[in-house]
PDB file of C-alpha atoms in Angstrom:
ATOM      1  CA  UNK F 297      18.199-131.245  70.963  1.00  0.00           C
ATOM      2  CA  UNK F 298      21.452-131.048  72.925  1.00  0.00           C
ATOM      3  CA  UNK F 299      23.007-128.660  70.427  1.00  0.00           C
ATOM      4  CA  UNK F 300      19.835-126.565  70.238  1.00  0.00           C
ATOM      5  CA  UNK F 301      19.830-126.198  74.030  1.00  0.00           C
ATOM      6  CA  UNK F 302      23.490-125.156  73.933  1.00  0.00           C
ATOM      7  CA  UNK F 303      22.766-122.630  71.196  1.00  0.00           C
ATOM      8  CA  UNK F 304      19.895-121.033  73.097  1.00  0.00           C
ATOM      9  CA  UNK F 305      21.892-120.925  76.337  1.00  0.00           C
ATOM     10  CA  UNK F 306      24.803-119.146  74.644  1.00  0.00           C
ATOM     11  CA  UNK F 307      22.759-115.923  74.409  1.00  0.00           C
ATOM     12  CA  UNK F 308      22.546-115.259  78.177  1.00  0.00           C
ATOM     13  CA  UNK F 309      26.148-116.432  78.421  1.00  0.00           C
ATOM     14  CA  UNK F 310      27.243-113.238  76.706  1.00  0.00           C
ATOM     15  CA  UNK F 311      25.770-111.196  79.565  1.00  0.00           C
ATOM     16  CA  UNK F 312      27.675-113.302  82.078  1.00  0.00           C
ATOM     17  CA  UNK F 313      30.856-112.540  80.171  1.00  0.00           C
ATOM     18  CA  UNK F 314      30.056-108.835  80.158  1.00  0.00           C
ATOM     19  CA  UNK F 315      29.641-108.794  83.930  1.00  0.00           C
ATOM     20  CA  UNK F 316      32.820-110.757  84.596  1.00  0.00           C
ATOM     21  CA  UNK F 317      34.833-108.612  82.179  1.00  0.00           C
ATOM     22  CA  UNK F 318      33.801-105.517  84.115  1.00  0.00           C
ATOM     23  CA  UNK F 319      34.548-107.082  87.490  1.00  0.00           C
ATOM     24  CA  UNK F 320      37.932-108.502  86.475  1.00  0.00           C
ATOM     25  CA  UNK F 321      39.471-107.796  83.068  1.00  0.00           C
ATOM     26  CA  UNK F 322      39.313-109.576  79.673  1.00  0.00           C
ATOM     27  CA  UNK F 323      42.509-111.545  80.306  1.00  0.00           C
ATOM     28  CA  UNK F 324      41.488-113.021  83.643  1.00  0.00           C
ATOM     29  CA  UNK F 325      37.909-113.449  82.451  1.00  0.00           C
ATOM     30  CA  UNK F 326      39.119-115.437  79.439  1.00  0.00           C
ATOM     31  CA  UNK F 327      41.312-117.618  81.643  1.00  0.00           C
ATOM     32  CA  UNK F 328      38.446-118.199  84.056  1.00  0.00           C
ATOM     33  CA  UNK F 329      35.973-119.257  81.400  1.00  0.00           C
ATOM     34  CA  UNK F 330      38.475-121.683  79.867  1.00  0.00           C
ATOM     35  CA  UNK F 331      39.063-123.333  83.246  1.00  0.00           C
ATOM     36  CA  UNK F 332      35.304-123.588  83.765  1.00  0.00           C
ATOM     37  CA  UNK F 333      34.870-125.006  80.267  1.00  0.00           C
ATOM     38  CA  UNK F 334      37.407-127.726  81.015  1.00  0.00           C
ATOM     39  CA  UNK F 335      35.809-128.620  84.344  1.00  0.00           C
ATOM     40  CA  UNK F 336      32.253-128.548  82.990  1.00  0.00           C
ATOM     41  CA  UNK F 337      32.970-130.411  79.745  1.00  0.00           C
ATOM     42  CA  UNK F 338      35.274-133.054  81.211  1.00  0.00           C
ATOM     43  CA  UNK F 339      33.303-133.476  84.425  1.00  0.00           C
ATOM     44  CA  UNK F 340      30.012-133.654  82.580  1.00  0.00           C
ATOM     45  CA  UNK F 341      31.312-136.226  80.116  1.00  0.00           C
ATOM     46  CA  UNK F 342      32.536-138.481  82.917  1.00  0.00           C
ATOM     47  CA  UNK F 343      29.350-138.023  84.921  1.00  0.00           C
ATOM     48  CA  UNK F 344      27.090-138.768  81.947  1.00  0.00           C
ATOM     49  CA  UNK F 345      28.931-142.053  81.487  1.00  0.00           C
ATOM     50  CA  UNK F 346      27.856-143.278  84.929  1.00  0.00           C
ATOM     51  CA  UNK F 347      24.340-141.854  85.150  1.00  0.00           C
ATOM     52  CA  UNK F 348      21.457-144.347  85.032  1.00  0.00           C
ATOM     53  CA  UNK F 349      19.146-144.328  82.049  1.00  0.00           C
ATOM     54  CA  UNK F 350      16.293-142.663  83.939  1.00  0.00           C
ATOM     55  CA  UNK F 351      18.497-139.584  84.575  1.00  0.00           C
ATOM     56  CA  UNK F 352      19.571-139.135  80.973  1.00  0.00           C
ATOM     57  CA  UNK F 353      17.643-135.843  80.803  1.00  0.00           C
ATOM     58  CA  UNK F 354      20.481-134.281  82.820  1.00  0.00           C
ATOM     59  CA  UNK F 355      22.435-134.250  79.574  1.00  0.00           C
ATOM     60  CA  UNK F 356      20.379-131.201  78.593  1.00  0.00           C
ATOM     61  CA  UNK F 357      21.459-129.462  81.803  1.00  0.00           C
ATOM     62  CA  UNK F 358      25.028-130.222  80.792  1.00  0.00           C
ATOM     63  CA  UNK F 359      24.367-128.779  77.322  1.00  0.00           C
ATOM     64  CA  UNK F 360      22.850-125.653  78.866  1.00  0.00           C
ATOM     65  CA  UNK F 361      26.021-125.108  80.907  1.00  0.00           C
ATOM     66  CA  UNK F 362      28.207-125.622  77.848  1.00  0.00           C
ATOM     67  CA  UNK F 363      26.148-123.035  75.967  1.00  0.00           C
ATOM     68  CA  UNK F 364      26.446-120.478  78.771  1.00  0.00           C
ATOM     69  CA  UNK F 365      30.211-120.877  78.898  1.00  0.00           C
ATOM     70  CA  UNK F 366      30.599-120.696  75.125  1.00  0.00           C
ATOM     71  CA  UNK F 367      28.491-117.540  75.061  1.00  0.00           C
ATOM     72  CA  UNK F 368      30.918-116.097  77.579  1.00  0.00           C
ATOM     73  CA  UNK F 369      34.029-117.469  75.850  1.00  0.00           C
ATOM     74  CA  UNK F 370      33.806-116.159  72.280  1.00  0.00           C
ATOM     75  CA  UNK F 371      32.967-112.475  72.983  1.00  0.00           C
ATOM     76  CA  UNK F 372      35.730-112.376  75.596  1.00  0.00           C
ATOM     77  CA  UNK F 373      38.194-113.833  73.103  1.00  0.00           C
ATOM     78  CA  UNK F 374      37.358-111.120  70.573  1.00  0.00           C
ATOM     79  CA  UNK F 375      37.430-108.396  73.239  1.00  0.00           C
ATOM     80  CA  UNK F 376      40.885-109.457  74.414  1.00  0.00           C
ATOM     81  CA  UNK F 377      42.257-109.377  70.891  1.00  0.00           C
ATOM     82  CA  UNK F 378      40.660-106.038  70.011  1.00  0.00           C
ATOM     83  CA  UNK F 379      42.020-104.344  73.124  1.00  0.00           C
ATOM     84  CA  UNK F 380      45.534-105.636  72.403  1.00  0.00           C
ATOM     85  CA  UNK F 381      45.617-103.957  68.994  1.00  0.00           C
ATOM     86  CA  UNK F 382      47.201-100.519  68.590  1.00  0.00           C
ATOM     87  CA  UNK F 383      44.632 -98.034  67.247  1.00  0.00           C
ATOM     88  CA  UNK F 384      44.742 -97.827  63.469  1.00  0.00           C
ATOM     89  CA  UNK F 385      46.184-101.332  62.923  1.00  0.00           C
ATOM     90  CA  UNK F 386      43.021-103.366  63.372  1.00  0.00           C
ATOM     91  CA  UNK F 387      42.585-104.267  59.702  1.00  0.00           C
ATOM     92  CA  UNK F 388      46.132-105.477  59.088  1.00  0.00           C
ATOM     93  CA  UNK F 389      46.150-107.663  62.204  1.00  0.00           C
ATOM     94  CA  UNK F 390      42.688-109.149  61.796  1.00  0.00           C
ATOM     95  CA  UNK F 391      44.086-111.682  59.332  1.00  0.00           C
ATOM     96  CA  UNK F 392      46.697-112.693  61.887  1.00  0.00           C
ATOM     97  CA  UNK F 393      43.907-113.282  64.390  1.00  0.00           C
ATOM     98  CA  UNK F 394      42.080-115.582  61.959  1.00  0.00           C
ATOM     99  CA  UNK F 395      45.342-117.410  61.279  1.00  0.00           C
ATOM    100  CA  UNK F 396      45.995-117.985  64.989  1.00  0.00           C
ATOM    101  CA  UNK F 397      42.470-119.263  65.624  1.00  0.00           C
ATOM    102  CA  UNK F 398      42.547-121.705  62.697  1.00  0.00           C
ATOM    103  CA  UNK F 399      46.138-122.945  62.465  1.00  0.00           C
ATOM    104  CA  UNK F 400      45.687-125.642  65.146  1.00  0.00           C
ATOM    105  CA  UNK F 401      41.921-126.034  64.886  1.00  0.00           C
ATOM    106  CA  UNK F 402      42.362-129.459  63.317  1.00  0.00           C
ATOM    107  CA  UNK F 403      44.382-130.957  66.182  1.00  0.00           C
ATOM    108  CA  UNK F 404      41.730-131.571  68.898  1.00  0.00           C
ATOM    109  CA  UNK F 405      39.254-133.262  66.493  1.00  0.00           C
ATOM    110  CA  UNK F 406      42.106-135.384  65.118  1.00  0.00           C
ATOM    111  CA  UNK F 407      43.056-136.558  68.605  1.00  0.00           C
ATOM    112  CA  UNK F 408      39.415-137.339  69.360  1.00  0.00           C
ATOM    113  CA  UNK F 409      39.104-139.320  66.115  1.00  0.00           C
ATOM    114  CA  UNK F 410      42.272-141.319  66.803  1.00  0.00           C
ATOM    115  CA  UNK F 411      41.037-142.217  70.278  1.00  0.00           C
ATOM    116  CA  UNK F 412      37.606-143.308  69.058  1.00  0.00           C
ATOM    117  CA  UNK F 413      39.112-145.346  66.212  1.00  0.00           C
ATOM    118  CA  UNK F 414      41.372-147.015  68.792  1.00  0.00           C
ATOM    119  CA  UNK F 415      38.226-148.144  70.682  1.00  0.00           C
ATOM    120  CA  UNK F 416      38.770-145.651  73.492  1.00  0.00           C
ATOM    121  CA  UNK F 417      35.574-144.420  75.131  1.00  0.00           C
ATOM    122  CA  UNK F 418      34.278-141.133  73.763  1.00  0.00           C
ATOM    123  CA  UNK F 419      34.163-139.888  77.350  1.00  0.00           C
ATOM    124  CA  UNK F 420      37.926-139.875  77.541  1.00  0.00           C
ATOM    125  CA  UNK F 421      38.072-138.343  74.085  1.00  0.00           C
ATOM    126  CA  UNK F 422      36.075-135.350  75.347  1.00  0.00           C
ATOM    127  CA  UNK F 423      38.385-135.080  78.362  1.00  0.00           C
ATOM    128  CA  UNK F 424      41.460-135.160  76.116  1.00  0.00           C
ATOM    129  CA  UNK F 425      40.060-132.427  73.869  1.00  0.00           C
ATOM    130  CA  UNK F 426      39.101-130.302  76.880  1.00  0.00           C
ATOM    131  CA  UNK F 427      42.704-130.342  78.135  1.00  0.00           C
ATOM    132  CA  UNK F 428      43.559-127.879  75.357  1.00  0.00           C
ATOM    133  CA  UNK F 429      41.736-125.228  77.388  1.00  0.00           C
ATOM    134  CA  UNK F 430      44.190-125.698  80.246  1.00  0.00           C
ATOM    135  CA  UNK F 431      47.112-125.400  77.832  1.00  0.00           C
ATOM    136  CA  UNK F 432      45.615-122.149  76.553  1.00  0.00           C
ATOM    137  CA  UNK F 433      45.219-120.852  80.112  1.00  0.00           C
ATOM    138  CA  UNK F 434      48.899-121.557  80.809  1.00  0.00           C
ATOM    139  CA  UNK F 435      50.027-119.838  77.600  1.00  0.00           C
ATOM    140  CA  UNK F 436      47.787-116.839  78.250  1.00  0.00           C
ATOM    141  CA  UNK F 437      49.289-116.541  81.706  1.00  0.00           C
ATOM    142  CA  UNK F 438      52.670-115.846  80.075  1.00  0.00           C
ATOM    143  CA  UNK F 439      51.354-112.550  78.699  1.00  0.00           C
ATOM    144  CA  UNK F 440      51.819-109.245  80.483  1.00  0.00           C
ATOM    145  CA  UNK F 441      49.364-107.935  83.094  1.00  0.00           C
ATOM    146  CA  UNK F 442      46.252-106.347  81.618  1.00  0.00           C
ATOM    147  CA  UNK F 443      47.190-102.761  82.489  1.00  0.00           C
ATOM    148  CA  UNK F 444      50.547-103.208  80.793  1.00  0.00           C
ATOM    149  CA  UNK F 445      48.901-104.661  77.704  1.00  0.00           C
ATOM    150  CA  UNK F 446      46.667-101.606  77.418  1.00  0.00           C
ATOM    151  CA  UNK F 447      49.623 -99.281  77.856  1.00  0.00           C
ATOM    152  CA  UNK F 448      51.657-100.977  75.142  1.00  0.00           C
ATOM    153  CA  UNK F 449      48.697-100.948  72.755  1.00  0.00           C
ATOM    154  CA  UNK F 450      48.251 -97.205  73.364  1.00  0.00           C
ATOM    155  CA  UNK F 451      44.715 -97.493  74.665  1.00  0.00           C
ATOM    156  CA  UNK F 452      45.320 -96.004  78.106  1.00  0.00           C
ATOM    157  CA  UNK F 453      47.546 -93.342  79.522  1.00  0.00           C
ATOM    158  CA  UNK F 454      49.018 -92.887  82.969  1.00  0.00           C
ATOM    159  CA  UNK F 455      47.792 -89.977  85.001  1.00  0.00           C
ATOM    160  CA  UNK F 456      44.187 -89.975  83.805  1.00  0.00           C
ATOM    161  CA  UNK F 457      42.736 -91.372  87.008  1.00  0.00           C
ATOM    162  CA  UNK F 458      39.999 -93.984  86.776  1.00  0.00           C
ATOM    163  CA  UNK F 459      38.400 -92.611  83.602  1.00  0.00           C
ATOM    164  CA  UNK F 460      38.770 -94.524  80.398  1.00  0.00           C
ATOM    165  CA  UNK F 461      41.062 -92.925  77.856  1.00  0.00           C
ATOM    166  CA  UNK F 462      41.647 -93.521  74.158  1.00  0.00           C
ATOM    167  CA  UNK F 463      44.670 -92.099  72.365  1.00  0.00           C
ATOM    168  CA  UNK F 464      43.931 -91.018  68.822  1.00  0.00           C
ATOM    169  CA  UNK F 465      46.384 -88.973  66.757  1.00  0.00           C
ATOM    170  CA  UNK F 466      48.221 -87.532  69.708  1.00  0.00           C
ATOM    171  CA  UNK F 467      45.031 -86.481  71.509  1.00  0.00           C
ATOM    172  CA  UNK F 468      43.455 -88.050  74.570  1.00  0.00           C
ATOM    173  CA  UNK F 469      39.681 -88.152  74.783  1.00  0.00           C
ATOM    174  CA  UNK F 470      38.260 -88.865  78.213  1.00  0.00           C
ATOM    175  CA  UNK F 471      34.876 -90.505  78.341  1.00  0.00           C
ATOM    176  CA  UNK F 472      32.652 -89.078  81.019  1.00  0.00           C
ATOM    177  CA  UNK F 473      29.710 -90.873  82.528  1.00  0.00           C
ATOM    178  CA  UNK F 474      27.236 -88.857  80.504  1.00  0.00           C
ATOM    179  CA  UNK F 475      28.827 -90.084  77.267  1.00  0.00           C
ATOM    180  CA  UNK F 476      30.256 -86.702  76.287  1.00  0.00           C
ATOM    181  CA  UNK F 477      33.789 -86.629  74.896  1.00  0.00           C
ATOM    182  CA  UNK F 478      36.107 -84.053  76.408  1.00  0.00           C
ATOM    183  CA  UNK F 479      39.292 -83.475  74.485  1.00  0.00           C
ATOM    184  CA  UNK F 480      42.303 -83.351  76.786  1.00  0.00           C
ATOM    185  CA  UNK F 481      45.667 -81.640  76.103  1.00  0.00           C
ATOM    186  CA  UNK F 482      48.252 -83.114  73.790  1.00  0.00           C
ATOM    187  CA  UNK F 483      50.164 -86.185  74.913  1.00  0.00           C
ATOM    188  CA  UNK F 484      53.351 -84.141  75.411  1.00  0.00           C
ATOM    189  CA  UNK F 485      51.568 -81.786  77.784  1.00  0.00           C
ATOM    190  CA  UNK F 486      50.250 -84.726  79.753  1.00  0.00           C
ATOM    191  CA  UNK F 487      53.764 -86.132  80.125  1.00  0.00           C
ATOM    192  CA  UNK F 488      55.352 -82.944  81.391  1.00  0.00           C
ATOM    193  CA  UNK F 489      52.387 -81.453  83.192  1.00  0.00           C
ATOM    194  CA  UNK F 490      53.462 -77.987  82.048  1.00  0.00           C
ATOM    195  CA  UNK F 491      51.167 -77.447  79.096  1.00  0.00           C
ATOM    196  CA  UNK F 492      49.875 -73.931  78.584  1.00  0.00           C
ATOM    197  CA  UNK F 493      46.931 -72.777  76.571  1.00  0.00           C
ATOM    198  CA  UNK F 494      46.789 -69.615  74.544  1.00  0.00           C
ATOM    199  CA  UNK F 495      43.911 -67.210  75.225  1.00  0.00           C
ATOM    200  CA  UNK F 496      41.150 -67.166  72.687  1.00  0.00           C
ATOM    201  CA  UNK F 497      41.033 -64.154  70.395  1.00  0.00           C
ATOM    202  CA  UNK F 498      37.959 -62.009  70.749  1.00  0.00           C
ATOM    203  CA  UNK F 499      35.890 -61.545  67.602  1.00  0.00           C
TER     204      UNK F 499
END
């Protein structure tokens, strides 16, 4: 039942992630959710260990919170990676993403297993596994600011104001609120600010 509650709660968690990503940015949103995951998972595990038997139903509240945070975590992880990729190189780097997400996936469960086999309480095993989120937050903090990441990936361009911009094949398409795409001048013209347009020939 605990896992079913977590699964159901992960659906609204995606909407929480969407809101936070818009308010902050994917990098800070990802860091925030990992800190909250550590606090909620570790704190909940310790608290459940000391709750009386008649309050055991609070474990489902804990599972609901875990589901909300996981629903926020995974879409934000994918969004961060996708926005870091230069346009046109998504396919070749997707394998690298899978490699990075799986290469150390065995380590937290192994640590948990060693602790349980050494007769350490499972509560402290959950806390030890949750610490990996804090390590990830520290490593993610070593990356560049979000605006710089977008610049290096070629997904934004200076001088376009607050509108979103996507660079594709030397063109910049600005997305307006109505959803219409307006093709802007070439990238070279945007850099110099001296682009000229030839008059259209009359037919």
